Short mmCIF file of C-alpha atoms in Angstrom, two decimals:
data_model
loop_
_atom_site.label_atom_id
_atom_site.label_comp_id
_atom_site.label_asym_id
_atom_site.label_seq_id
_atom_site.Cartn_x
_atom_site.Cartn_y
_atom_site.Cartn_z
CA MET A 229 0.00 0.00 0.00
CA PRO A 230 1.56 3.31 -0.98
CA LEU A 231 2.18 5.82 1.76
CA ILE A 232 3.21 9.46 1.46
CA VAL A 233 4.99 10.89 4.47
CA TYR A 234 5.54 14.54 5.27
CA ASP A 235 7.66 15.06 8.34
CA PRO A 236 9.32 18.45 8.95
CA ARG A 237 12.20 16.58 10.62
CA MET A 238 13.01 14.80 7.34
CA PRO A 239 16.43 15.74 5.94
CA PRO A 240 16.25 17.64 2.64
CA ASN A 241 18.02 14.84 0.76
CA LYS A 242 15.21 12.41 1.73
CA ARG A 243 12.33 14.65 0.60
CA GLY A 244 10.70 13.48 -2.60
CA THR A 245 12.44 10.10 -2.52
CA THR A 246 10.89 6.66 -2.45
CA ASP A 247 11.60 3.79 -0.12
CA ASP A 248 10.48 0.20 -0.65
CA SER A 249 10.89 -0.92 2.96
CA PHE A 250 8.05 -2.97 4.37
CA THR A 251 5.83 -0.66 6.38
CA LEU A 252 2.49 -1.83 7.73
CA ASN A 253 -0.65 -0.20 9.08
CA ILE A 254 0.51 -1.17 12.58
CA ASP A 255 3.42 1.27 12.11
CA LEU A 256 1.23 4.36 11.84
CA ALA A 257 0.39 4.80 15.53
CA PRO A 258 4.00 4.37 16.74
CA THR A 259 5.14 6.82 14.05
CA ILE A 260 2.65 9.48 15.08
CA LEU A 261 3.42 8.92 18.76
CA GLY A 262 7.13 9.17 18.03
CA ALA A 263 6.68 12.48 16.21
CA ALA A 264 4.74 13.75 19.24
CA GLN A 265 7.52 12.42 21.52
CA VAL A 266 5.06 10.14 23.28
CA PRO A 267 6.40 6.68 24.21
CA LYS A 268 4.88 3.78 22.31
CA PRO A 269 2.80 1.48 24.55
CA ASP A 270 4.21 -2.03 24.95
CA THR A 271 1.00 -3.41 23.43
CA HIS A 272 1.74 -1.83 20.03
CA GLN A 273 3.34 -4.21 17.55
CA GLY A 274 4.44 -1.67 14.96
CA ARG A 275 7.53 0.48 14.68
CA ASP A 276 8.13 4.18 14.15
CA ILE A 277 8.90 4.44 10.41
CA SER A 278 10.78 7.69 10.89
CA ALA A 279 13.77 5.44 11.61
CA LEU A 280 13.83 4.82 7.85
CA TYR A 281 14.36 8.46 6.95
CA LEU A 282 15.92 9.98 10.09
CA LYS A 283 18.55 7.34 10.88
CA GLY A 284 20.01 6.51 7.50
CA GLY A 285 17.19 4.48 6.05
CA PRO A 286 17.01 0.98 4.65
CA LYS A 287 20.29 1.29 2.74
CA ASN A 288 21.93 1.52 6.17
CA ASN A 289 19.78 -1.15 7.81
CA ASP A 290 22.68 -1.98 10.15
CA ASN A 291 22.15 1.44 11.78
CA LEU A 292 18.60 0.48 12.76
CA SER A 293 18.11 -1.32 16.01
CA PRO A 294 16.65 -3.82 15.52
CA PRO A 295 17.16 -3.96 11.72
CA TRP A 296 14.06 -3.13 9.68
CA ARG A 297 11.69 -5.99 8.79
CA THR A 298 12.43 -8.04 5.70
CA GLU A 299 9.24 -10.10 5.91
CA PHE A 300 5.82 -10.05 7.50
CA PHE A 301 3.10 -12.50 8.45
CA TYR A 302 -0.59 -11.82 8.09
CA GLU A 303 -3.81 -13.60 8.91
CA HIS A 304 -7.21 -12.92 7.43
CA PRO A 305 -10.16 -14.54 9.24
CA VAL A 306 -13.35 -15.73 7.58
CA HIS A 307 -15.78 -12.89 6.91
CA ILE A 308 -19.43 -13.61 6.19
CA HIS A 309 -18.83 -17.12 4.82
CA GLN A 310 -15.71 -19.00 3.70
CA ASN A 311 -16.97 -19.08 0.10
CA VAL A 312 -17.24 -15.28 0.02
CA ILE A 313 -13.98 -14.25 1.71
CA PRO A 314 -12.13 -17.34 2.94
CA ALA A 315 -9.60 -17.38 5.74
CA SER A 316 -5.97 -17.11 4.74
CA SER A 317 -2.54 -16.50 6.19
CA ALA A 318 0.72 -15.67 4.49
CA LEU A 319 4.41 -15.02 4.86
CA VAL A 320 5.49 -12.20 2.56
CA ARG A 321 9.01 -11.22 1.55
CA LYS A 322 10.14 -8.82 -1.17
CA ASN A 323 10.47 -11.53 -3.80
CA ILE A 324 8.31 -14.40 -2.54
CA LYS A 325 4.90 -14.96 -0.98
CA TYR A 326 3.68 -18.15 0.68
CA VAL A 327 -0.10 -18.33 1.22
CA ARG A 328 -2.18 -20.87 3.12
CA TRP A 329 -5.96 -21.27 2.72
CA PRO A 330 -6.85 -23.44 5.76
CA ASN A 331 -10.53 -24.01 4.96
CA PHE A 332 -9.62 -25.53 1.61
CA ASP A 333 -6.33 -27.22 2.57
CA VAL A 334 -4.55 -25.27 -0.18
CA GLU A 335 -1.09 -23.72 -0.21
CA GLN A 336 0.41 -21.42 -2.81
CA ILE A 337 3.77 -19.80 -3.42
CA PHE A 338 4.40 -16.93 -5.81
CA ASN A 339 7.60 -15.45 -7.17
CA LEU A 340 6.82 -11.75 -6.80
CA THR A 341 9.79 -10.73 -8.95
CA SER A 342 8.71 -12.60 -12.08
CA ASP A 343 4.98 -12.70 -11.21
CA PRO A 344 4.03 -9.56 -9.26
CA VAL A 345 0.29 -10.08 -9.82
CA GLU A 346 0.39 -13.63 -8.43
CA GLU A 347 -0.95 -15.57 -11.40
CA GLU A 348 1.59 -18.42 -11.50
CA ASP A 349 1.44 -20.63 -8.41
CA GLN A 350 4.79 -22.42 -7.98
CA ILE A 351 3.70 -24.85 -5.24
CA GLN A 352 4.15 -27.87 -7.56
CA ASN A 353 7.41 -26.60 -9.07
CA PRO A 354 10.27 -28.86 -7.84
CA ASP A 355 12.70 -25.94 -8.15
CA TYR A 356 10.87 -24.31 -5.23
CA ALA A 357 10.77 -27.38 -2.95
CA SER A 358 13.43 -26.29 -0.43
CA LEU A 359 12.15 -22.70 -0.40
CA ILE A 360 8.59 -23.94 0.18
CA GLU A 361 9.71 -25.99 3.18
CA GLU A 362 11.63 -23.04 4.62
CA MET A 363 8.69 -20.66 4.06
CA LYS A 364 6.22 -23.13 5.62
CA ALA A 365 8.40 -23.50 8.70
CA ARG A 366 8.82 -19.73 9.11
CA HIS A 367 5.09 -19.18 8.48
CA ASP A 368 4.22 -21.68 11.21
CA GLU A 369 6.77 -20.17 13.59
CA LEU A 370 5.23 -16.72 13.20
CA ARG A 371 1.68 -18.10 13.38
CA ASP A 372 2.53 -19.88 16.63
CA THR A 373 4.02 -16.65 18.03
CA VAL A 374 0.77 -14.82 17.23
CA LEU A 375 -1.33 -17.60 18.78
CA LYS A 376 0.81 -17.53 21.93
CA GLU A 377 0.46 -13.74 22.20
CA HIS A 378 -3.33 -14.01 21.84
CA THR A 379 -3.63 -16.67 24.54
CA GLU A 380 -1.56 -14.55 26.93
CA LEU A 381 -3.93 -11.57 26.66
#
């Protein structure tokens, strides 16, 4: 999702530039709170995106503590009925996306570099076998982290 940021603290050399770092909707509140110099509550999952343009940006990811995200996990629950908008979860990286559709026992993997509109599912492609296993394991690790956090609330 495109995002335009105006921040008077932004260095002149950053104004009018683009950045393809992964930012999520959960980053908006911490960013606004950071600009207002209000500490982020521990319950917020996101990060202040001003770190991307005030501290050297993604090209200097080593300067960010912790380094900026290179992947993200999402879950989408069933809305209305599974045949209208089915449940899904995914692990997304810059060049690859692994998707699971639990109600239909279907998995997909897309090469976002060669197929940015996700039309060519590579789940049966043997060239992707080791990547699929790695993505599945990471997906499940992140899913389990989310489930654990929800049960602790």
